[in-house]
Coordinates of C-alpha atoms and ligand atoms in Angstrom, one line a residue:
X1 CA 0.0 0.0 0.0
X2 CA 2.7 2.4 1.1
X3 CA 4.9 1.5 -1.9
X4 CA 2.0 2.1 -4.3
X5 CA 1.4 5.5 -2.7
X6 CA 5.1 6.5 -3.2
X7 CA 5.0 5.3 -6.8
X8 CA 2.0 7.4 -7.5
X9 CA 3.6 10.4 -5.8
X10 CA 6.8 9.9 -7.9
X11 CA 4.7 9.8 -11.1
X12 CA 2.8 12.9 -10.1
X13 CA 6.0 14.8 -9.3
X14 CA 7.6 13.8 -12.6
X15 CA 4.5 14.9 -14.5
X16 CA 4.6 18.3 -12.8
X17 CA 8.3 18.7 -13.5
X18 CA 7.8 17.9 -17.2
X19 CA 5.0 20.4 -17.5
X20 CA 7.2 23.2 -16.2
X21 CA 9.6 24.5 -18.9
X22 CA 13.0 25.9 -18.0
X23 CA 11.5 29.4 -17.8
X24 CA 9.4 28.5 -14.8
X25 CA 6.1 29.4 -16.6
X26 CA 3.4 26.8 -16.3
X27 CA 2.8 25.4 -19.7
X28 CA -0.9 24.9 -19.4
X29 CA -1.8 28.4 -18.4
X30 CA -3.1 29.7 -21.7
X31 CA -5.6 28.5 -24.2
X32 CA -7.3 29.8 -27.4
X33 CA -5.5 31.3 -30.4
X34 CA -2.7 33.7 -31.1
X35 CA -2.6 35.3 -34.5
X36 CA 0.9 36.7 -35.4
X37 CA 0.9 38.9 -38.5
X38 CA 4.1 39.5 -40.5
X39 CA 5.7 39.4 -43.9
X40 CA 8.1 36.7 -42.9
X41 CA 6.9 34.1 -45.3
X42 CA 8.8 31.4 -47.2
X43 CA 12.5 32.0 -47.3
X44 CA 12.1 34.7 -44.6
X45 CA 10.3 32.3 -42.3
X46 CA 12.8 30.2 -40.4
X47 CA 13.6 32.7 -37.6
X48 CA 10.0 33.4 -36.8
X49 CA 9.2 29.7 -36.9
X50 CA 11.9 29.0 -34.3
X51 CA 10.3 31.6 -32.1
X52 CA 6.9 30.1 -32.6
X53 CA 8.3 26.7 -31.7
X54 CA 9.5 28.0 -28.4
X55 CA 6.2 29.6 -27.7
X56 CA 4.4 26.3 -28.4
X57 CA 6.7 24.6 -25.9
X58 CA 5.8 27.1 -23.3
X59 CA 2.1 27.3 -24.1
X60 CA 1.1 24.0 -25.8
X61 CA -2.7 24.7 -25.5
X62 CA -2.5 27.9 -27.6
X63 CA -3.1 27.5 -31.3
X64 CA -0.7 29.8 -33.1
X65 CA -1.8 31.2 -36.4
X66 CA 1.2 32.3 -38.4
X67 CA -0.4 34.8 -40.7
X68 CA 2.1 36.0 -43.3
X69 CA 1.7 38.1 -46.4
X70 CA 4.6 37.7 -48.8
X71 CA 6.6 40.7 -50.1
X72 CA 9.9 42.1 -48.9
X73 CA 9.9 45.0 -46.5
X74 CA 6.2 44.5 -46.0
X75 CA 5.1 46.0 -49.3
X76 CA 1.9 43.9 -49.4
X77 CA 1.5 43.1 -45.7
X78 CA 1.3 46.8 -44.6
X79 CA -1.6 47.4 -47.0
X80 CA -3.5 44.3 -45.6
X81 CA -2.7 45.4 -42.1
X82 CA -4.1 48.9 -42.7
X83 CA -7.4 47.4 -44.0
X84 CA -7.7 45.1 -41.0
X85 CA -6.8 47.8 -38.4
X86 CA -9.2 50.4 -39.9
X87 CA -11.9 47.7 -40.3
X88 CA -11.7 46.9 -36.6
X89 CA -10.2 43.5 -37.2
X90 CA -6.7 43.7 -35.7
X91 CA -4.4 40.7 -35.6
X92 CA -3.3 39.7 -32.1
X93 CA 0.1 41.0 -32.7
X94 CA 1.8 42.4 -35.8
X95 CA 5.3 43.1 -37.2
X96 CA 6.1 46.8 -37.3
X97 CA 9.4 48.8 -37.5
X98 CA 10.6 50.6 -34.5
X99 CA 10.5 54.4 -35.2
X100 CA 8.1 56.5 -37.2
X101 CA 6.4 53.5 -38.8
X102 CA 5.1 52.6 -35.4
X103 CA 5.0 56.0 -33.6
X104 CA 4.0 58.3 -36.6
X105 CA 1.3 55.8 -37.8
X106 CA -0.3 53.4 -35.3
X107 CA 0.5 55.2 -32.1
X108 CA -0.5 58.5 -33.5
X109 CA -3.8 57.0 -34.5
X110 CA -4.2 55.6 -30.9
X111 CA -4.4 52.0 -32.0
X112 CA -1.8 50.5 -29.7
X113 CA -1.8 49.5 -26.1
X114 CA 0.9 50.9 -23.8
X115 CA 3.4 48.3 -22.8
X116 CA 5.2 50.2 -20.0
X117 CA 4.2 47.9 -17.2
X118 CA 5.4 44.8 -19.2
X119 CA 8.7 46.6 -19.8
X120 CA 9.0 47.2 -16.1
X121 CA 8.1 43.7 -15.2
X122 CA 10.6 42.2 -17.6
X123 CA 13.4 44.6 -16.8
X124 CA 13.5 45.6 -20.5
X125 CA 14.4 49.3 -19.8
X126 CA 17.8 47.9 -18.7
X127 CA 18.0 45.1 -21.3
X128 CA 17.5 47.2 -24.4
X129 CA 19.7 50.2 -25.4
X130 CA 18.2 53.5 -24.2
X131 CA 18.1 54.9 -27.7
X132 CA 16.0 52.0 -28.9
X133 CA 13.5 52.3 -26.1
X134 CA 13.2 56.0 -27.0
X135 CA 12.4 55.0 -30.6
X136 CA 9.5 52.8 -29.6
X137 CA 8.2 55.2 -26.9
X138 CA 6.6 58.6 -26.5
X139 CA 5.8 60.6 -23.4
X140 CA 2.6 58.6 -23.1
X141 CA 4.1 55.1 -23.1
X142 CA 6.1 52.3 -24.7
X143 CA 4.4 50.8 -27.7
X144 CA 6.2 47.7 -29.0
X145 CA 8.8 45.0 -28.2
X146 CA 11.9 44.9 -30.5
X147 CA 13.1 41.5 -31.6
X148 CA 16.2 42.5 -33.5
X149 CA 18.6 45.1 -35.0
X150 CA 19.1 44.8 -38.7
X151 CA 21.7 46.7 -40.7
X152 CA 20.4 48.3 -43.9
X153 CA 23.8 49.4 -45.4
X154 CA 25.5 46.2 -46.5
X155 CA 27.1 45.3 -49.8
X156 CA 27.2 41.6 -50.6
X157 CA 29.5 39.6 -52.9
X158 CA 31.1 36.2 -53.5
X159 CA 34.8 36.5 -52.8
X160 CA 35.8 33.8 -55.4
X161 CA 33.9 35.5 -58.1
X162 CA 35.5 38.9 -57.5
X163 CA 38.9 37.3 -57.7
X164 CA 38.0 35.6 -61.0
X165 CA 36.8 39.0 -62.4
X166 CA 39.8 40.9 -61.1
X167 CA 37.9 43.4 -59.0
X168 CA 37.7 44.1 -55.3
X169 CA 34.9 45.4 -53.1
X170 CA 34.7 49.1 -53.6
X171 CA 35.2 51.5 -50.7
X172 CA 33.9 54.6 -52.6
X173 CA 31.5 55.1 -55.4
X174 CA 34.5 56.2 -57.5
X175 CA 36.0 52.8 -56.9
X176 CA 32.8 51.2 -58.0
X177 CA 32.5 53.3 -61.2
X178 CA 36.1 52.3 -62.0
X179 CA 35.4 48.6 -61.5
X180 CA 32.0 48.5 -63.2
X181 CA 33.1 48.7 -66.9
X182 CA 35.5 45.8 -66.3
X183 CA 32.6 43.7 -64.9
X184 CA 30.3 44.7 -67.8
X185 CA 33.0 43.6 -70.4
X186 CA 32.9 40.2 -68.8
X187 CA 29.1 40.0 -69.1
X188 CA 28.6 40.6 -65.4
X189 CA 26.0 43.0 -63.9
X190 CA 27.9 45.3 -61.6
X191 CA 25.0 45.8 -59.1
X192 CA 21.9 43.6 -58.8
X193 CA 18.7 45.4 -58.1
X194 CA 15.1 44.1 -57.5
X195 CA 11.6 45.5 -57.3
X196 CA 10.9 49.2 -56.4
X197 CA 11.2 49.0 -52.6
X198 CA 14.8 47.8 -53.1
X199 CA 15.4 51.0 -55.1
X200 CA 14.4 52.9 -52.0
X201 CA 16.7 50.7 -50.1
X202 CA 19.6 51.4 -52.4
X203 CA 18.8 55.1 -52.4
X204 CA 19.2 55.4 -48.6
X205 CA 22.7 54.0 -48.8
X206 CA 23.6 56.2 -51.8
X207 CA 22.1 59.3 -50.1
X208 CA 24.0 58.5 -46.9
X209 CA 27.3 58.3 -48.8
X210 CA 26.5 61.4 -50.8
X211 CA 25.5 63.7 -48.0
X212 CA 27.1 62.1 -44.9
X213 CA 25.5 61.2 -41.6
X214 CA 25.0 64.7 -40.1
X215 CA 23.0 65.8 -43.2
X216 CA 21.1 62.6 -43.2
X217 CA 20.0 63.2 -39.6
X218 CA 19.2 66.9 -40.4
X219 CA 17.0 65.8 -43.3
X220 CA 14.7 63.8 -41.0
X221 CA 14.8 66.4 -38.2
X222 CA 13.4 68.9 -40.7
X223 CA 16.6 71.0 -40.6
X224 CA 17.8 70.3 -44.2
X225 CA 15.5 70.6 -47.2
X226 CA 15.2 67.6 -49.5
X227 CA 15.6 70.0 -52.4
X228 CA 18.8 71.5 -51.0
X229 CA 22.1 71.0 -52.9
X230 CA 22.8 68.0 -50.7
X231 CA 19.4 66.6 -51.5
X232 CA 19.7 67.0 -55.2
X233 CA 23.3 65.6 -55.1
X234 CA 22.0 62.4 -53.6
X235 CA 19.5 61.8 -56.5
X236 CA 22.3 62.7 -59.0
X237 CA 24.6 60.1 -57.6
X238 CA 21.7 57.6 -57.4
X239 CA 21.0 58.1 -61.1
X240 CA 24.6 57.3 -62.0
X241 CA 24.6 54.2 -59.8
X242 CA 21.4 53.0 -61.5
X243 CA 23.2 52.8 -64.9
X244 CA 25.0 49.8 -63.6
X245 CA 22.0 47.8 -62.5
X246 CA 20.0 45.1 -64.3
X247 CA 17.1 46.0 -66.6
X248 CA 14.7 43.4 -65.2
X249 CA 15.0 44.8 -61.7
X250 CA 11.3 45.7 -61.2
X251 CA 10.2 42.0 -61.7
X252 CA 12.6 40.5 -59.2
X253 CA 12.2 39.8 -55.4
X254 CA 15.1 40.8 -53.2
X255 CA 16.0 37.1 -52.9
X256 CA 16.2 36.9 -56.7
X257 CA 18.6 39.9 -56.8
X258 CA 20.7 38.2 -54.1
X259 CA 20.6 35.0 -56.2
X260 CA 22.2 36.9 -59.1
X261 CA 25.3 37.5 -56.9
X262 CA 25.3 33.9 -55.7
X263 CA 25.0 32.5 -59.3
X264 CA 27.8 34.8 -60.6
X265 CA 25.4 36.9 -62.8
X266 CA 26.1 40.0 -60.8
X267 CA 29.0 41.2 -58.7
X268 CA 27.3 43.2 -55.9
X269 CA 24.0 43.7 -54.2
X270 CA 23.2 46.3 -51.6
X271 CA 20.6 44.8 -49.2
X272 CA 19.9 44.6 -45.5
X273 CA 21.4 41.8 -43.5
X274 CA 18.3 39.7 -43.8
X275 CA 20.4 38.7 -46.9
X276 CA 22.9 37.2 -44.4
X277 CA 20.1 35.1 -43.0
X278 CA 19.1 34.1 -46.6
X279 CA 22.7 33.3 -47.6
X280 CA 23.5 31.3 -44.6
X281 CA 20.2 29.8 -43.4
X282 CA 18.6 29.1 -46.8
X283 CA 21.5 28.9 -49.2
X284 CA 23.9 27.2 -46.7
X285 CA 26.8 29.5 -47.6
X286 CA 29.6 30.1 -45.1
X287 CA 30.1 33.8 -44.1
X288 CA 33.6 34.9 -45.2
X289 CA 34.2 32.2 -47.8
X290 CA 30.8 31.5 -49.3
X291 CA 29.8 35.2 -49.2
X292 CA 31.5 38.4 -48.3
X293 CA 30.3 41.9 -47.2
X294 CA 31.5 45.4 -46.8
X295 CA 29.6 48.7 -46.0
X296 CA 28.3 50.1 -49.3
X297 CA 30.6 52.6 -51.0
X298 CA 31.1 55.7 -48.9
X299 CA 29.4 54.4 -45.8
X300 CA 32.3 52.8 -43.9
X301 CA 32.1 53.5 -40.2
X302 CA 28.3 54.1 -40.5
X303 CA 25.6 51.7 -39.4
X304 CA 22.2 52.4 -40.8
X305 CA 19.9 50.5 -38.6
X306 CA 16.3 49.3 -38.3
X307 CA 14.5 47.1 -35.8
X308 CA 11.6 44.8 -36.2
X309 CA 9.2 44.8 -33.4
X310 CA 5.8 43.5 -32.4
X311 CA 3.0 45.3 -30.5
X312 CA -0.3 44.8 -28.9
X313 CA -3.1 46.5 -30.9
X314 CA -6.1 47.8 -29.0
X315 CA -8.9 45.2 -29.4
X316 CA -6.6 42.3 -30.0
X317 CA -8.8 39.2 -29.5
X318 CA -6.4 37.2 -27.4
X319 CA -4.6 39.7 -25.2
X320 CA -3.1 37.3 -22.6
X321 CA -1.6 35.2 -25.3
X322 CA -0.1 38.3 -26.9
X323 CA 1.5 39.3 -23.5
X324 CA 3.1 35.8 -23.4
X325 CA 4.2 36.2 -27.0
X326 CA 5.8 39.6 -26.4
X327 CA 7.4 38.3 -23.1
X328 CA 9.1 35.5 -25.2
X329 CA 10.3 37.7 -28.0
X330 CA 11.8 40.2 -25.7
X331 CA 13.6 37.6 -23.6
X332 CA 17.2 36.6 -24.1
X333 CA 16.2 33.1 -24.9
X334 CA 13.7 34.1 -27.6
X335 CA 16.0 36.7 -29.1
X336 CA 18.9 34.3 -29.3
X337 CA 16.7 31.7 -31.0
X338 CA 15.4 34.1 -33.6
X339 CA 18.4 36.3 -34.6
X340 CA 21.1 33.8 -35.5
X341 CA 18.7 32.5 -38.2
X342 CA 17.5 35.9 -39.3
X343 CA 20.8 37.6 -40.0
X344 CA 20.2 40.3 -37.5
X345 CA 21.7 40.8 -34.1
X346 CA 19.8 40.8 -30.8
X347 CA 18.2 44.1 -29.7
X348 CA 19.3 43.1 -26.1
X349 CA 22.6 44.1 -24.7
X350 CA 23.2 40.8 -23.0
X351 CA 22.8 38.4 -26.0
X352 CA 25.0 35.3 -26.2
X353 CA 27.2 36.1 -29.2
X354 CA 28.7 32.6 -29.3
X355 CA 25.5 31.5 -30.9
X356 CA 26.0 33.9 -33.8
X357 CA 28.0 33.5 -37.0
X358 CA 30.9 35.6 -38.2
X359 CA 28.8 38.0 -40.1
X360 CA 26.6 38.8 -37.1
X361 CA 29.6 39.1 -34.9
X362 CA 31.0 41.8 -37.2
X363 CA 27.6 43.5 -37.2
X364 CA 27.5 43.5 -33.4
X365 CA 31.0 45.0 -33.3
X366 CA 30.1 47.7 -35.8
X367 CA 26.9 48.5 -34.0
X368 CA 29.0 49.1 -30.9
X369 CA 31.4 51.5 -32.5
X370 CA 30.0 52.9 -35.7
X371 CA 28.0 56.1 -36.2
X372 CA 24.4 55.0 -36.0
X373 CA 21.7 56.5 -38.3
X374 CA 18.1 55.4 -39.0
X375 CA 16.8 53.7 -42.1
X376 CA 14.1 55.4 -44.3
X377 CA 13.1 52.3 -46.3
X378 CA 12.4 50.4 -43.1
X379 CA 10.4 52.7 -41.0
X380 CA 12.8 54.4 -38.6
X381 CA 12.9 58.0 -40.0
X382 CA 9.6 58.5 -41.7
X383 CA 5.9 57.7 -41.1
X384 CA 3.8 55.5 -43.5
X385 CA 2.3 58.6 -45.2
X386 CA 5.8 59.8 -46.3
X387 CA 6.8 56.2 -47.3
X388 CA 3.8 55.8 -49.6
X389 CA 4.4 59.1 -51.3
X390 CA 8.1 58.4 -51.5
X391 CA 7.3 55.2 -53.5
X392 CA 5.7 57.4 -56.1
X393 CA 8.6 59.9 -56.2
X394 CA 10.9 56.9 -56.7
X395 CA 8.7 55.5 -59.5
X396 CA 8.8 58.9 -61.2
X397 CA 12.6 59.1 -60.8
X398 CA 13.2 55.6 -62.2
X399 CA 11.4 56.7 -65.4
X400 CA 12.6 60.3 -65.7
X401 CA 16.1 60.2 -64.0
X402 CA 15.4 63.9 -63.2
X403 CA 17.3 64.7 -59.9
X404 CA 15.9 68.2 -59.5
X405 CA 12.3 67.1 -60.0
X406 CA 12.7 64.2 -57.6
X407 CA 14.3 66.4 -54.9
X408 CA 11.5 69.0 -55.2
X409 CA 8.8 66.3 -55.0
X410 CA 10.5 64.8 -52.0
X411 CA 10.5 68.2 -50.3
X412 CA 6.8 68.6 -51.0
X413 CA 5.9 65.2 -49.5
X414 CA 8.1 65.9 -46.5
X415 CA 6.1 69.0 -45.7
X416 CA 2.8 67.3 -46.4
X417 CA 3.6 64.4 -44.1
X418 CA 5.1 66.6 -41.3
X419 CA 8.7 65.3 -41.5
X420 CA 10.7 66.8 -38.6
X421 CA 7.5 68.1 -36.9
Ligands
GAL1 C1 12.5 44.6 -43.6 C2 12.4 43.8 -42.4 C3 13.3 42.7 -42.4 C4 13.1 41.8 -43.6 C5 13.1 42.7 -44.9 C6 12.9 42.0 -46.1 O1 11.7 45.7 -43.7 O2 12.7 44.7 -41.3 O3 13.1 41.9 -41.2 O4 12.0 41.1 -43.5 O5 12.2 43.8 -44.7 O6 11.6 41.6 -46.3

């Protein structure tokens, strides 16, 4: 009798232990659904899937709906999100860039819940860099949880191919213009480009090189006009750079432009470091030997950053499940499961760098000692209104190549959308 009792007790104790994950959170606490909305579909999916797997381990009774809308930089997802938010049908949690995309759009429209108490409970005000917390906060609250730091200004190449073609990675645009004819002669596209949002992406690196970081910051603070000499100069340089890109750019995804570099059809591609995730996680290439990187011409010592984050929209159907989701993605464990696959570095200052590859280690070092500026193409410096209008300015420029006209139009949309206000 006594033995049977102890046996039963042992079974019960084991069962309780098994149901308590390492984090100490009881696994069976939550039920129902959790809909996570993002543009991390297909090739962009593995990092998010790793995070969802962890969530399911912690909360096995929650059904996670991984709602993705394909399209790099959220070109399609953001439009779907807007319809849902305005139609009173918010997802439980959605991907949004730290900075003006969050603050100047959804916070301004009073659609987000304040996460200050969650930040306090989790000790995140100490775990995340102060500058980043400022970017996701206002005097009324803190509005999202950052999951990473991506670098926008990176130039990718395959070292063995450059050797074969007799060129090296350019430090300045003059270096690039000197190398480009040599590449063309060998039937190689000097710079691979994809659909229009990647033109915005290229533009920000070219503009940063052309005007320098102080002017870049001044532009977004409303202290330098977009149609100033510096503003026009950026479009002029951009027009010159475009002469060395592929003609079929508008029909390619960012991954297809990266593929051109991998396959040896193009020498360089300027893309954010989600390309490092794609090259290592999807393509299985080793950083350093399989693929190489440098800051795009003229941006050495500068780190143009962006951060993906998730928030809690007002009226989210499964609020408790979202809080658990946000708690996971802001944790060291969640962040270090996500970022090594994504190509980004952790937004936390205490991440375990031994879990990251050589590319990420170099990005982490640069983030620590470079001049940091914000990305336009990925939501840091401008609100959604400006971004939508800027897409039209870009389309116009790609057709006309008229730098004066583009700079004037950019100034008009800056005023219209309250840039620097
Ligand atoms: C960015 C986003 C990255 C990556 C990229 C390509 O806007 O921050 O995480 O998804 O778009 O789609």
